[in-house]
Coordinates of C-alpha atoms and ligand atoms in Angstrom, one line a residue:
X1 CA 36.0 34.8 -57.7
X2 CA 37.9 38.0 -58.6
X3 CA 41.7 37.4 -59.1
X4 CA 44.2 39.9 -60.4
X5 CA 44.8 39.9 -63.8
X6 CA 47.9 38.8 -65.3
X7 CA 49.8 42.4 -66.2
X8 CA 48.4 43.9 -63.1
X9 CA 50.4 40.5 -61.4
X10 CA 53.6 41.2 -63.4
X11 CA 53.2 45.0 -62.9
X12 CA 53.0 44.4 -58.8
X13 CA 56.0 42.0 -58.9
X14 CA 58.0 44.5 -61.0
X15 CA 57.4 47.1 -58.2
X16 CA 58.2 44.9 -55.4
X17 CA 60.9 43.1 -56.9
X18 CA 62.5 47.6 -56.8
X19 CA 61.3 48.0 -53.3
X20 CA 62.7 44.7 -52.4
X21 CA 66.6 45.5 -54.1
X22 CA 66.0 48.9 -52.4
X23 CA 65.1 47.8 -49.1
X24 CA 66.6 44.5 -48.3
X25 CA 70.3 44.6 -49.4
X26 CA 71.0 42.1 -47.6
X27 CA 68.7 39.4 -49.2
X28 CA 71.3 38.1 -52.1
X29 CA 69.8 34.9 -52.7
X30 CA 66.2 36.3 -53.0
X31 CA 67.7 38.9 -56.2
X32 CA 70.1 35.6 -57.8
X33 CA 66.5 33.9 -57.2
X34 CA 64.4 36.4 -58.9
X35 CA 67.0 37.3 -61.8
X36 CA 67.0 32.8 -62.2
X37 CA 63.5 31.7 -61.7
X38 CA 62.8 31.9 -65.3
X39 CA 65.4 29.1 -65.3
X40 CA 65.1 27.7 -62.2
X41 CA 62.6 28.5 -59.9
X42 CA 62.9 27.6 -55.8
X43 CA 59.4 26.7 -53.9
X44 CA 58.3 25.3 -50.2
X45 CA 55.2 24.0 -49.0
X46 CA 53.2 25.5 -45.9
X47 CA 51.2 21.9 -44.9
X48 CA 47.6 23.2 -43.8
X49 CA 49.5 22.6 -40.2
X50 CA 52.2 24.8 -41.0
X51 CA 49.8 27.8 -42.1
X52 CA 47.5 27.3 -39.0
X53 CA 51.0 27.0 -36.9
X54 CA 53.1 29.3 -38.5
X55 CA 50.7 31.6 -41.1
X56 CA 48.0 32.4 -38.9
X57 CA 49.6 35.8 -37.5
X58 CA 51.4 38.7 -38.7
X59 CA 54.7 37.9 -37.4
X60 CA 54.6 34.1 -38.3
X61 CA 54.3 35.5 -41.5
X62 CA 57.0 38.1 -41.5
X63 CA 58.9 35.6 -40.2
X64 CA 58.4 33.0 -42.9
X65 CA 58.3 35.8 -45.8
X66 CA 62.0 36.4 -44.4
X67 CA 63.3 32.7 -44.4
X68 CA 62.1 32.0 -47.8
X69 CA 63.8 35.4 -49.2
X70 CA 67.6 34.1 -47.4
X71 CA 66.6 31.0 -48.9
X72 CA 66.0 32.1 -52.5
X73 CA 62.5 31.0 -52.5
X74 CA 60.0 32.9 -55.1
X75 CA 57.4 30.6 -54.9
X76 CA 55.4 29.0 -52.3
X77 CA 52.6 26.8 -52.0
X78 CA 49.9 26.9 -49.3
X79 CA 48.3 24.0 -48.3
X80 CA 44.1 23.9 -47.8
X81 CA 43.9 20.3 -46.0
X82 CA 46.0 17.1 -44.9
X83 CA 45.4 15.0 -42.4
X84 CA 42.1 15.6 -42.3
X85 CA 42.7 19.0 -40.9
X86 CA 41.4 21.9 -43.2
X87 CA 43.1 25.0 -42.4
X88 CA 40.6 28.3 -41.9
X89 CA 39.7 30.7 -45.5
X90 CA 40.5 33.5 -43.8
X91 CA 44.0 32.6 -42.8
X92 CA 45.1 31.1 -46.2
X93 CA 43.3 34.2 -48.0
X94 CA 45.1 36.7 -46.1
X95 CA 48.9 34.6 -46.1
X96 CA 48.5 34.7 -50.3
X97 CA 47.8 38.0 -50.0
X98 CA 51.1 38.9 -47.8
X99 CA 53.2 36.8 -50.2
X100 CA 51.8 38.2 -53.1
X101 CA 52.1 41.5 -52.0
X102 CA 55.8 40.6 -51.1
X103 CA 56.8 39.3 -54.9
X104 CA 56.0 36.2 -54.2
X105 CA 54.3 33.9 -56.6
X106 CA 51.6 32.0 -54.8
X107 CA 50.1 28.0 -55.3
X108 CA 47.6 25.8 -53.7
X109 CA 48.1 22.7 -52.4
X110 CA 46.2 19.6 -50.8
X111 CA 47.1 16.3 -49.7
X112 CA 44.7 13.9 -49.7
X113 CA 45.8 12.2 -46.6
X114 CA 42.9 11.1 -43.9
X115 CA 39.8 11.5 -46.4
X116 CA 37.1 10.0 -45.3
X117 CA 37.1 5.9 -45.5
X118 CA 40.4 4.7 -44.2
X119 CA 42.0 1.9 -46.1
X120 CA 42.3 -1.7 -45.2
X121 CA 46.0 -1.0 -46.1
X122 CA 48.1 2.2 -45.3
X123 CA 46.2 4.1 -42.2
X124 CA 46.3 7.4 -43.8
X125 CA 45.2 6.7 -47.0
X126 CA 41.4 6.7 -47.9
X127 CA 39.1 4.1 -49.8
X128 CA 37.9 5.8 -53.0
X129 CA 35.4 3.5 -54.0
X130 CA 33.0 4.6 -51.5
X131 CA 30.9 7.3 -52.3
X132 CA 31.1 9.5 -49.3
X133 CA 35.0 9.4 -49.3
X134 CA 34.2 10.8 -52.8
X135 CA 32.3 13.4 -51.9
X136 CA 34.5 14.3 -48.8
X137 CA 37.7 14.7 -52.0
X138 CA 35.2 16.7 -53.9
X139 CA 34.7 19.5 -51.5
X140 CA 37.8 20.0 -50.4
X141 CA 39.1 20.6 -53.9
X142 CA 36.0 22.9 -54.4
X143 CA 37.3 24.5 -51.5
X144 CA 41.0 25.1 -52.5
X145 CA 39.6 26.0 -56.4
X146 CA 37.7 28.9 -54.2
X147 CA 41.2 30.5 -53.2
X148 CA 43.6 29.6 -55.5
X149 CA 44.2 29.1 -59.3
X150 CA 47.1 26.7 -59.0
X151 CA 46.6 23.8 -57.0
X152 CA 49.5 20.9 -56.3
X153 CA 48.3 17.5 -55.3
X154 CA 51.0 16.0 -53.2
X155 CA 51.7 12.4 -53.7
X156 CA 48.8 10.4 -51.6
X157 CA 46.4 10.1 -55.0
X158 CA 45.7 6.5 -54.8
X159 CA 44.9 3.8 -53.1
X160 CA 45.4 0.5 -51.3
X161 CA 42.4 -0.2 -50.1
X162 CA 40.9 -4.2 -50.2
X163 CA 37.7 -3.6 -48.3
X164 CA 34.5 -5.9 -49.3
X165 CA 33.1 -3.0 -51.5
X166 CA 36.6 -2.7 -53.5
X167 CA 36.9 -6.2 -53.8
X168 CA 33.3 -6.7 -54.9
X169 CA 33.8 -3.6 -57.4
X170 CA 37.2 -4.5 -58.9
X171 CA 35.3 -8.2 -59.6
X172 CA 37.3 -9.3 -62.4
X173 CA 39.8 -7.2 -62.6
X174 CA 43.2 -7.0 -61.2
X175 CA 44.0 -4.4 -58.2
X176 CA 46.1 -2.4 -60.5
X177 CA 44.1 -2.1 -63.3
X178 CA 41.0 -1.8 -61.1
X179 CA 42.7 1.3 -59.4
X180 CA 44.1 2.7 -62.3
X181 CA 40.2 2.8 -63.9
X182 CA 39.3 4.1 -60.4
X183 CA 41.9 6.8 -59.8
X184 CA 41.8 7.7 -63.4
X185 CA 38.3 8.1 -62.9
X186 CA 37.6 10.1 -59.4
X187 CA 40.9 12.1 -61.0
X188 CA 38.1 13.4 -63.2
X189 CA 34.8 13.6 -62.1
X190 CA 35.7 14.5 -57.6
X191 CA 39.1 17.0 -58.8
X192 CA 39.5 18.4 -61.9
X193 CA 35.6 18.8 -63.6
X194 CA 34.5 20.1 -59.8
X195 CA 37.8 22.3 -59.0
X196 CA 37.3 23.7 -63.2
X197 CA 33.3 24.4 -62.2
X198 CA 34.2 26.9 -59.0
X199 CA 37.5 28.2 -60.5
X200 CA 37.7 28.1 -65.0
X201 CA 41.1 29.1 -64.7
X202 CA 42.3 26.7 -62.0
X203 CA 45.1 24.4 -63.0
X204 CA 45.6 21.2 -61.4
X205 CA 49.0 19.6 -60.8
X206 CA 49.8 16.0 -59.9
X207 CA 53.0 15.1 -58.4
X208 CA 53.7 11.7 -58.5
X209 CA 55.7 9.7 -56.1
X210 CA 59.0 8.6 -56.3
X211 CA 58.2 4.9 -56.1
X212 CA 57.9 4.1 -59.9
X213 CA 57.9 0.7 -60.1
X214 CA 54.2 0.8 -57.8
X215 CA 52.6 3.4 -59.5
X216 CA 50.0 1.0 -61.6
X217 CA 49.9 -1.4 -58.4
X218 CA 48.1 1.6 -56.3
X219 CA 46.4 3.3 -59.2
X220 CA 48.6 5.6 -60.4
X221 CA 48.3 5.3 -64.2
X222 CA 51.1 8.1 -65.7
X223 CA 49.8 8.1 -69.3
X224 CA 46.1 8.8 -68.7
X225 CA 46.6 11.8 -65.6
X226 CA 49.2 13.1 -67.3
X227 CA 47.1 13.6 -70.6
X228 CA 44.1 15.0 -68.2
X229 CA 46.1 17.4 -65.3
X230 CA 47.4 20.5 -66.5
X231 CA 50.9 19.9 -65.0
X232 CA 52.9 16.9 -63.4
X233 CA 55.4 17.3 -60.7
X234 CA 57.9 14.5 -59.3
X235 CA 58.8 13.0 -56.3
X236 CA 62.7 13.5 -55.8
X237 CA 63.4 12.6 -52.1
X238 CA 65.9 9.8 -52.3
X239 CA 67.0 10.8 -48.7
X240 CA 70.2 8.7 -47.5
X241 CA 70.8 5.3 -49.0
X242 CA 71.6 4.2 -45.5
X243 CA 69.0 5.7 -43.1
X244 CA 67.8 3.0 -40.6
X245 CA 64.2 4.4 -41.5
X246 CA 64.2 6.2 -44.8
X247 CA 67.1 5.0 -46.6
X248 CA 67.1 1.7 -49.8
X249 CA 67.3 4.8 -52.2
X250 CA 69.8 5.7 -54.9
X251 CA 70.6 8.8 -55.4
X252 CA 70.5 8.1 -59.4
X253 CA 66.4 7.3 -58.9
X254 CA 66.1 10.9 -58.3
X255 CA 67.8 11.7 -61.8
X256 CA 65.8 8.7 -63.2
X257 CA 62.5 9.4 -62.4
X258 CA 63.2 13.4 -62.8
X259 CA 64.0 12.5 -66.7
X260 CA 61.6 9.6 -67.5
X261 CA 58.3 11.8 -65.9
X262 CA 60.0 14.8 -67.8
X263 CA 59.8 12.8 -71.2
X264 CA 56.0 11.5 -70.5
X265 CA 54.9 14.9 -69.2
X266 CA 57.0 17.2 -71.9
X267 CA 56.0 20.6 -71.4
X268 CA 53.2 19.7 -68.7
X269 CA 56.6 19.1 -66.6
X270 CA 57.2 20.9 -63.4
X271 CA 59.3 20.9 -60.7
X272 CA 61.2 18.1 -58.4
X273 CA 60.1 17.7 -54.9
X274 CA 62.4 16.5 -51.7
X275 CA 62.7 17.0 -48.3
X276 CA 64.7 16.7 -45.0
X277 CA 63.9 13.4 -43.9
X278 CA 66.7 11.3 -43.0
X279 CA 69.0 12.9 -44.8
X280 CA 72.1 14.8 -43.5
X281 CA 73.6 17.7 -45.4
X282 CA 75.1 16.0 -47.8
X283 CA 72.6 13.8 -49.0
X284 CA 70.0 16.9 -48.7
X285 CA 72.0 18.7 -51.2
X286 CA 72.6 15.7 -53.5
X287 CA 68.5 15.9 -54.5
X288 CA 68.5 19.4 -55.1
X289 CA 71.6 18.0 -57.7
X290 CA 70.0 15.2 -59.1
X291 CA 66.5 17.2 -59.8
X292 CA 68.5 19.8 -61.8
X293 CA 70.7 17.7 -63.7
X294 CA 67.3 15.5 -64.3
X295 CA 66.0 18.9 -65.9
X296 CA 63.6 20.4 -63.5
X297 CA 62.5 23.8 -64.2
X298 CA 61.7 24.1 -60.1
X299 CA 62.8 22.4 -57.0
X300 CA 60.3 22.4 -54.1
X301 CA 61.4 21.8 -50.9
X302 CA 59.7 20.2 -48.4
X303 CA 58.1 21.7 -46.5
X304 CA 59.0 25.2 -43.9
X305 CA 58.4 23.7 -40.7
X306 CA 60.1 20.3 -41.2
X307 CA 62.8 22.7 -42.5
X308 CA 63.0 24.8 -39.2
X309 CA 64.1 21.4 -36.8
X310 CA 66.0 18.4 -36.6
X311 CA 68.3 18.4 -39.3
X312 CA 66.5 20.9 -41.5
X313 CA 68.6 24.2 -40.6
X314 CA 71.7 22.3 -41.2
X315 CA 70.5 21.2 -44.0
X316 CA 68.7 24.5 -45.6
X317 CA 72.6 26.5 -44.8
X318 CA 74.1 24.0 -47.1
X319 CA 71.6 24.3 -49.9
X320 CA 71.9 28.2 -49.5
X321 CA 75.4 27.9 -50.5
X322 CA 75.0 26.0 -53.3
X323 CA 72.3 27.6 -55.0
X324 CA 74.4 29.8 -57.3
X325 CA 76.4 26.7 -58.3
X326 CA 72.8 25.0 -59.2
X327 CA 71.6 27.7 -61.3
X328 CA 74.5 27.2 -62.9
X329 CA 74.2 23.3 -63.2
X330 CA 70.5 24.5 -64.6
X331 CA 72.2 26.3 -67.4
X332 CA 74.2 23.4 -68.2
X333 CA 71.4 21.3 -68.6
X334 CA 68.2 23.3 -70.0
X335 CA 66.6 21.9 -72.6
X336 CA 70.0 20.1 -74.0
X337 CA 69.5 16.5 -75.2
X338 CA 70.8 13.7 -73.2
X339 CA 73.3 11.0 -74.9
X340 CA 73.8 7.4 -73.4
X341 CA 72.0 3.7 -73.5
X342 CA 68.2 3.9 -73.5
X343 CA 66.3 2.3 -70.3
X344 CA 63.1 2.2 -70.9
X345 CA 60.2 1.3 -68.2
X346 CA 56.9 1.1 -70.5
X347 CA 54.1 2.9 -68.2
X348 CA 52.1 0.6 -65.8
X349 CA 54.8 -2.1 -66.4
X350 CA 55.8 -4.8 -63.8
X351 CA 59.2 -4.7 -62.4
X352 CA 59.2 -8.6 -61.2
X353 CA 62.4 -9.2 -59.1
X354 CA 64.1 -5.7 -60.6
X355 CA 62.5 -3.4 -58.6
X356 CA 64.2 0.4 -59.5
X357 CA 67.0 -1.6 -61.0
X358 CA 67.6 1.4 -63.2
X359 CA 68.3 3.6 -60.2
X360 CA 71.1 0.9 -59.4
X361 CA 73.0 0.6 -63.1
X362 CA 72.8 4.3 -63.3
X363 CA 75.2 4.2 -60.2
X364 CA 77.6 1.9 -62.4
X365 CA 78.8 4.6 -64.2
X366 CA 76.6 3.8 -67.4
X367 CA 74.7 7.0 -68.6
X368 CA 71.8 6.0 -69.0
X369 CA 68.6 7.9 -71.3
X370 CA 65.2 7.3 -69.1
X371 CA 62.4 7.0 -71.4
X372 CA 58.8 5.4 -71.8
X373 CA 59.6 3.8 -75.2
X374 CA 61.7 1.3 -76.4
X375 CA 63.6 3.5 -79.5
X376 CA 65.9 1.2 -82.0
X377 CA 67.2 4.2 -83.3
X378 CA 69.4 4.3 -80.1
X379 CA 72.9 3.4 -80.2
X380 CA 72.6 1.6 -77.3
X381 CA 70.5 0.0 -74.3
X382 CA 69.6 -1.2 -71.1
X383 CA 67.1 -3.8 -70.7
X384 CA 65.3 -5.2 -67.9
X385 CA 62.0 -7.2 -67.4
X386 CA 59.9 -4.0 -67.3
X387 CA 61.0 -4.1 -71.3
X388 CA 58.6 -7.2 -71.7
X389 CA 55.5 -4.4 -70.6
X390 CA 56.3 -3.6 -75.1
X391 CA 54.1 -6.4 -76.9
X392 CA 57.0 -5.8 -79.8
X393 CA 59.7 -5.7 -77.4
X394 CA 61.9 -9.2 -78.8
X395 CA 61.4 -7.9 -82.2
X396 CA 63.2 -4.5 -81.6
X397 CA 65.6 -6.2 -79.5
X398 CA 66.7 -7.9 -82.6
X399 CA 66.6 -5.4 -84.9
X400 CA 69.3 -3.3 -82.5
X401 CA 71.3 -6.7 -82.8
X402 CA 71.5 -7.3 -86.1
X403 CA 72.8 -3.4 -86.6
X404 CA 75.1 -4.4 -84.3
X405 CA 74.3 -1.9 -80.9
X406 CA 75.6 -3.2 -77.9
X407 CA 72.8 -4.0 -75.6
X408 CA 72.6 -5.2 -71.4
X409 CA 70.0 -7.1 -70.3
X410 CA 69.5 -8.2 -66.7
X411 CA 69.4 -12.2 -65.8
X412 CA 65.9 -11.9 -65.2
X413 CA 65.1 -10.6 -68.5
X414 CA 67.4 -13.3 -70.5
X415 CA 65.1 -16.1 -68.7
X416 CA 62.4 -14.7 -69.7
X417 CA 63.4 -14.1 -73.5
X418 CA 61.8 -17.0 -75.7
X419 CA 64.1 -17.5 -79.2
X420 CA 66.6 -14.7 -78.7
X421 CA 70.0 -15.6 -78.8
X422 CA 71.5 -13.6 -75.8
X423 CA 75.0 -16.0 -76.5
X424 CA 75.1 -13.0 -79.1
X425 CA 78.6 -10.7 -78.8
X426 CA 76.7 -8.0 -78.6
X427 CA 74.5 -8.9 -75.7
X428 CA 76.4 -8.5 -72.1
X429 CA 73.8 -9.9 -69.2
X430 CA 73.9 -8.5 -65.7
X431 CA 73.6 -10.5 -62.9
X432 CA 71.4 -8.9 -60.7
X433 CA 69.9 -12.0 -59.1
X434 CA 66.9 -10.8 -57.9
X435 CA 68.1 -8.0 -56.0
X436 CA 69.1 -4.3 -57.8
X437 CA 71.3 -3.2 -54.4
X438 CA 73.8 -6.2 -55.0
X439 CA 75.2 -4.3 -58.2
X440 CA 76.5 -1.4 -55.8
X441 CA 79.4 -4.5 -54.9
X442 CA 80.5 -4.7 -58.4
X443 CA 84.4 -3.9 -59.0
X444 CA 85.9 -1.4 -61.2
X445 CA 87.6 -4.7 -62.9
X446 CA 84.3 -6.0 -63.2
X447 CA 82.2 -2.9 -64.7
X448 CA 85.3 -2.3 -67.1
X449 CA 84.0 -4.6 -70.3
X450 CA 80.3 -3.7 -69.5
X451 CA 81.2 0.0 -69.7
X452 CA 84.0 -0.2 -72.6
X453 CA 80.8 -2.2 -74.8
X454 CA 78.1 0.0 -74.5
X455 CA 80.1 3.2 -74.6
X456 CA 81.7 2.1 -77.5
X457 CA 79.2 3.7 -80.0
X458 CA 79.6 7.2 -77.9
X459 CA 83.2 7.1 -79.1
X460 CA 84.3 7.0 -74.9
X461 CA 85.8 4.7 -72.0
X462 CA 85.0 5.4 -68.9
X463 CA 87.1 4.4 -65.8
X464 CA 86.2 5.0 -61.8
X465 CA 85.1 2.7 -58.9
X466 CA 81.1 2.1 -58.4
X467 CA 79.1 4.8 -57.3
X468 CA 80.3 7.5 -59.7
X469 CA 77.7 8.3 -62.3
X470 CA 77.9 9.7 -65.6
X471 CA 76.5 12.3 -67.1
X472 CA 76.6 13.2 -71.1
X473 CA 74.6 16.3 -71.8
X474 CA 74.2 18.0 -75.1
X475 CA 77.1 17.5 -77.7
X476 CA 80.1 19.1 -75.3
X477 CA 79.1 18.4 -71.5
X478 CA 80.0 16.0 -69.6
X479 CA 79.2 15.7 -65.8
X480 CA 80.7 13.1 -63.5
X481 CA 79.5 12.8 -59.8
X482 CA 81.4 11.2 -56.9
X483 CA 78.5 9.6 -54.4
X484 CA 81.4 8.1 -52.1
X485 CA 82.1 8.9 -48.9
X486 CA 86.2 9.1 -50.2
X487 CA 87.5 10.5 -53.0
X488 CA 88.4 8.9 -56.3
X489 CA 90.2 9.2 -59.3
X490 CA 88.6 8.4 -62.9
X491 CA 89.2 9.2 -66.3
X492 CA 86.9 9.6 -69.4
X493 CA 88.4 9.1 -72.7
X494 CA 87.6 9.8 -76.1
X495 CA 88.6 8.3 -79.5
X496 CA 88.9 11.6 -81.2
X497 CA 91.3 14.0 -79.4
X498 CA 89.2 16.7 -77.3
X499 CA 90.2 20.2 -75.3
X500 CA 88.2 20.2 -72.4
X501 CA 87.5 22.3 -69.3
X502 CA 85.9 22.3 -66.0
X503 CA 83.2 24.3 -65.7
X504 CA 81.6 24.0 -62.7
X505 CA 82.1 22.2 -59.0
X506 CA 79.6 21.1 -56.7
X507 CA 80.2 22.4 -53.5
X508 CA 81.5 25.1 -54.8
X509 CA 84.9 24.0 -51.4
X510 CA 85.0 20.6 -53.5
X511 CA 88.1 20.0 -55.1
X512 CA 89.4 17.8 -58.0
X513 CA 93.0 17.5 -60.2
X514 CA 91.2 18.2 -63.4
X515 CA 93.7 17.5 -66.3
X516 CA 92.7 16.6 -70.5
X517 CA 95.2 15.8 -72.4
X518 CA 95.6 13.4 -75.7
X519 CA 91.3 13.0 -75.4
X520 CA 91.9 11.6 -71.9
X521 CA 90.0 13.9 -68.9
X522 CA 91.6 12.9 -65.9
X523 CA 90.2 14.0 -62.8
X524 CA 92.1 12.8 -59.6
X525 CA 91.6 13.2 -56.1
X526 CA 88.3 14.0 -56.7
X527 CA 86.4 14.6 -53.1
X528 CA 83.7 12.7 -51.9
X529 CA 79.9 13.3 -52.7
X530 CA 81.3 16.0 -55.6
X531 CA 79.8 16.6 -58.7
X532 CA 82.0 18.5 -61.6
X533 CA 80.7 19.3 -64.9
X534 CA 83.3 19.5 -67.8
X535 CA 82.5 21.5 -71.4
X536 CA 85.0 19.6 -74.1
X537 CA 85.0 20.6 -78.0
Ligands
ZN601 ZN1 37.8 0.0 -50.0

């Protein structure tokens, strides 16, 4: 396959990135994009429906090539198959070369929805321990490979599948480390040594889900993939919390998952993916937020023709406007350290009765460092049952103790703790009872000792009502972020006396009394679903 070199790339996006500033005046958001991708880049997905429905002629394509330049899009990625629908060579060869030749940088994508075997579980998901199924996955990224050099595989990689042959193959094993061995291994020899055969240069991308808690359950297994895909990508569609058919998400999971998948993968890291679906414009907006502030070099949204109906228009406007104000929120953020209480979820760890309770205490106001590892070096932590996934977990929980770091645990955790003392004054427990959502009732009374503990070591007290999270970035940024429906007052103080400023608002109409004084930040009146990001010294 014959592919453009690099320079000759760079050269051809140089030239069109003058003709573009020379010809299109009035595209704004495609020159804030261009000047910002190397901070924050903005992608969509054409599904291999949208590119027979929307990339298969010249003025689909003009069409779309104009939407993503209003929309600050410099990147898009163009889908081969889903649904068992491959779209045609001919058509996905000529749309990558319209975008390229537009200044666009151009991706692959395949969804490995449909394949073959169907699943005794989920309908569109495939059984990957029979062989044909396997084949059927190895051609199509053989396929894909052919045309492009970077390939995204949205987040259908696994399986549920209890057929005889799975069951009979599994045999001892459990289903999660059965599918883990079996994902893990199809990862290699159907994807990446077949798509690396047609293509040497091709790199492979795996975006995971959003549901961490399951990934080990359907085969999923972070720590392997991650070490054998060139890149990782994360699911950051936490929709609307109360959607009748979507909602149960947090807006904090988003921020959660962006940092914990950002720690495993390091520099393999890519971008955050959300979409449209139940969402309204608010909520849409709030991922874009959440996968910046969760340190996302790129945010793709999902995908052009969901975007063009329903509430996607509505939605896209909003996110237009508040793209300066996120490349902004990028800069904050880039590369800057995060301070808080550690809560770790070891990879392939169970979450019991606390499924995504992380997602729910980052809500509480607690800012909160995602990792994979329990650290005792931190000056503080969260613990729940995932913790128990560490075989030296009760150790390090008593050598943070005995240096006297303030630790929460959840109920469920504390039951299952043999021989620590969690009567210790350093140890607060949180009732969460079996079910994360109930901690979204607890009062500002009640979240006052849990918060003035553990932020004790940060030298701060932090006052609001639930449902305002907390952000500490670096060694002078705070960010605070309002996800009620009604504004709210709150105040952060510090022990040592600080000047502070406000430094940016999110949406950019949003409004807030912002006043420091003594070490106190007060911000009052703060508007609901507001984020504001404060630079103190
Ligand atoms: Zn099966």
């Amino acid at each position: 396959m014959i592919r453009r070199g690099r320079q000759g790339y760079a050269i051809a996006t140089g030239l069109f990135v003058l003709l573009a500033a020379s010809m299109c005046q009035s595209q704004p958001l495609w020159d804030l994009a261009n000047q910002n991708k190397g901070l924050l880049r903005i992608a969509t997905l054409f599904t291999a429906q949208n590119v027979r429905d929307h990339l298969s002629g010249g003025e689909g394509i003009n069409r779309a090539i104009q939407w993503c330049k209003k929309t600050g899009v410099t990147h898009v990625f163009i889908e081969t198959f889903r649904d068992n629908y491959t779209a045609e060579r001919k058509v996905l060869e000529h749309a990558r070369s319209r975008f390229e030749d537009e200044g666009f940088e151009v991706s692959g994508c395949v969804t490995t929805t449909r394949v073959g075997k169907i699943s005794t579980g989920w309908k569109v998901i495939s059984c990957y321990t029979d062989v044909d199924t396997q084949n059927q996955l190895q051609k199509i990224f053989e396929y894909t490979a052919s045309v492009f050099d970077e390939i995204m595989i949205d987040d259908f990689l696994f399986t549920d599948c209890e057929c005889d042959e799975c069951a009979k193959a599994r045999d001892e094993k459990s289903w999660a480390d059965y599918r883990c061995e079996l994902m893990v291994g199809v990862s290699r020899e159907r994807i990446l040594g077949p798509a690396r055969a047609v293509n040497p240069g091709v790199k492979l991308i795996i975006k995971y889900p959003q549901w961490y808690d399951n990934f080990h359950n359907r085969g999923y297994e972070v720590s392997r993939e991650t070490t054998d895909y060139d890149r990782i990508w994360v699911g950051t569609e936490t929709r609307d919390f109360d959607n009748q058919r979507w909602g149960g998400k947090v807006q904090y999971e988003a921020y959660y998952i962006m940092r914990w998948l950002g720690e495993i993968g390091g520099a393999k890291t890519g971008g955050g993916w959300f979409d449209p679906y139940g969402t309204t414009e608010d909520t849409y907006v709030e991922q874009a937020r959440q996968t910046v502030l969760g340190d996302a070099k790129e945010m793709l949204l999902f995908c052009y023709g969901s975007l063009l109906r329903d509430t996607g228009p509505a939605n896209v406007e909003k996110l237009r406007a508040e793209l300066p104000g996120l490349f902004k929120l990028a800069e904050l953020v880039r590369g800057k350290p995060i301070k808080g209480m550690i809560a770790p979820k070891p990879p392939n760890s169970d979450a019991f009765d606390e499924q995504y309770v992380f997602d729910f205490v980052g809500m509480l106001g607690l800012p909160l460092v995602p990792t994979a590892e329990i650290n005792t070096e931190a000056e503080a932590a969260f613990f729940s049952v995932h913790a128990l996934k560490d075989a030296g977990f009760q150790g390090k929980l008593e050598s943070m103790l005995a240096a006297g770091k303030p630790v929460l645990i959840t109920d469920g955790l504390a039951k299952r703790l043999r021989n620590v003392n969690t009567d210790h004054e350093r140890v607060i427990v949180l009732n969460v009872n079996g079910n994360p959502r109930n901690l979204l009732d607890l009062t500002r009374n009640e979240l006052k000792p849990i918060r003035d503990k553990l932020l004790a070591p940060l030298g701060m007290t932090f006052s609001a009502p639930n449902k305002v999270a907390l952000y500490l970035i670096g060694d002078n940024c705070a960010v605070v972020e309002n996800f009620n429906d009604e504004p709210v007052d709150m105040s952060l103080q510090f022990s040592n006396p600080v000047s502070a400023r406000k430094v940016l608002i999110l949406p950019a109409d949003g409004k807030v009394d912002f006043g420091c004084r003594d070490g106190k930040l007060r911000f009052t009146k703060m508007t609901a679903r507001t984020l504001v990001a404060v630079e103190y010294q």
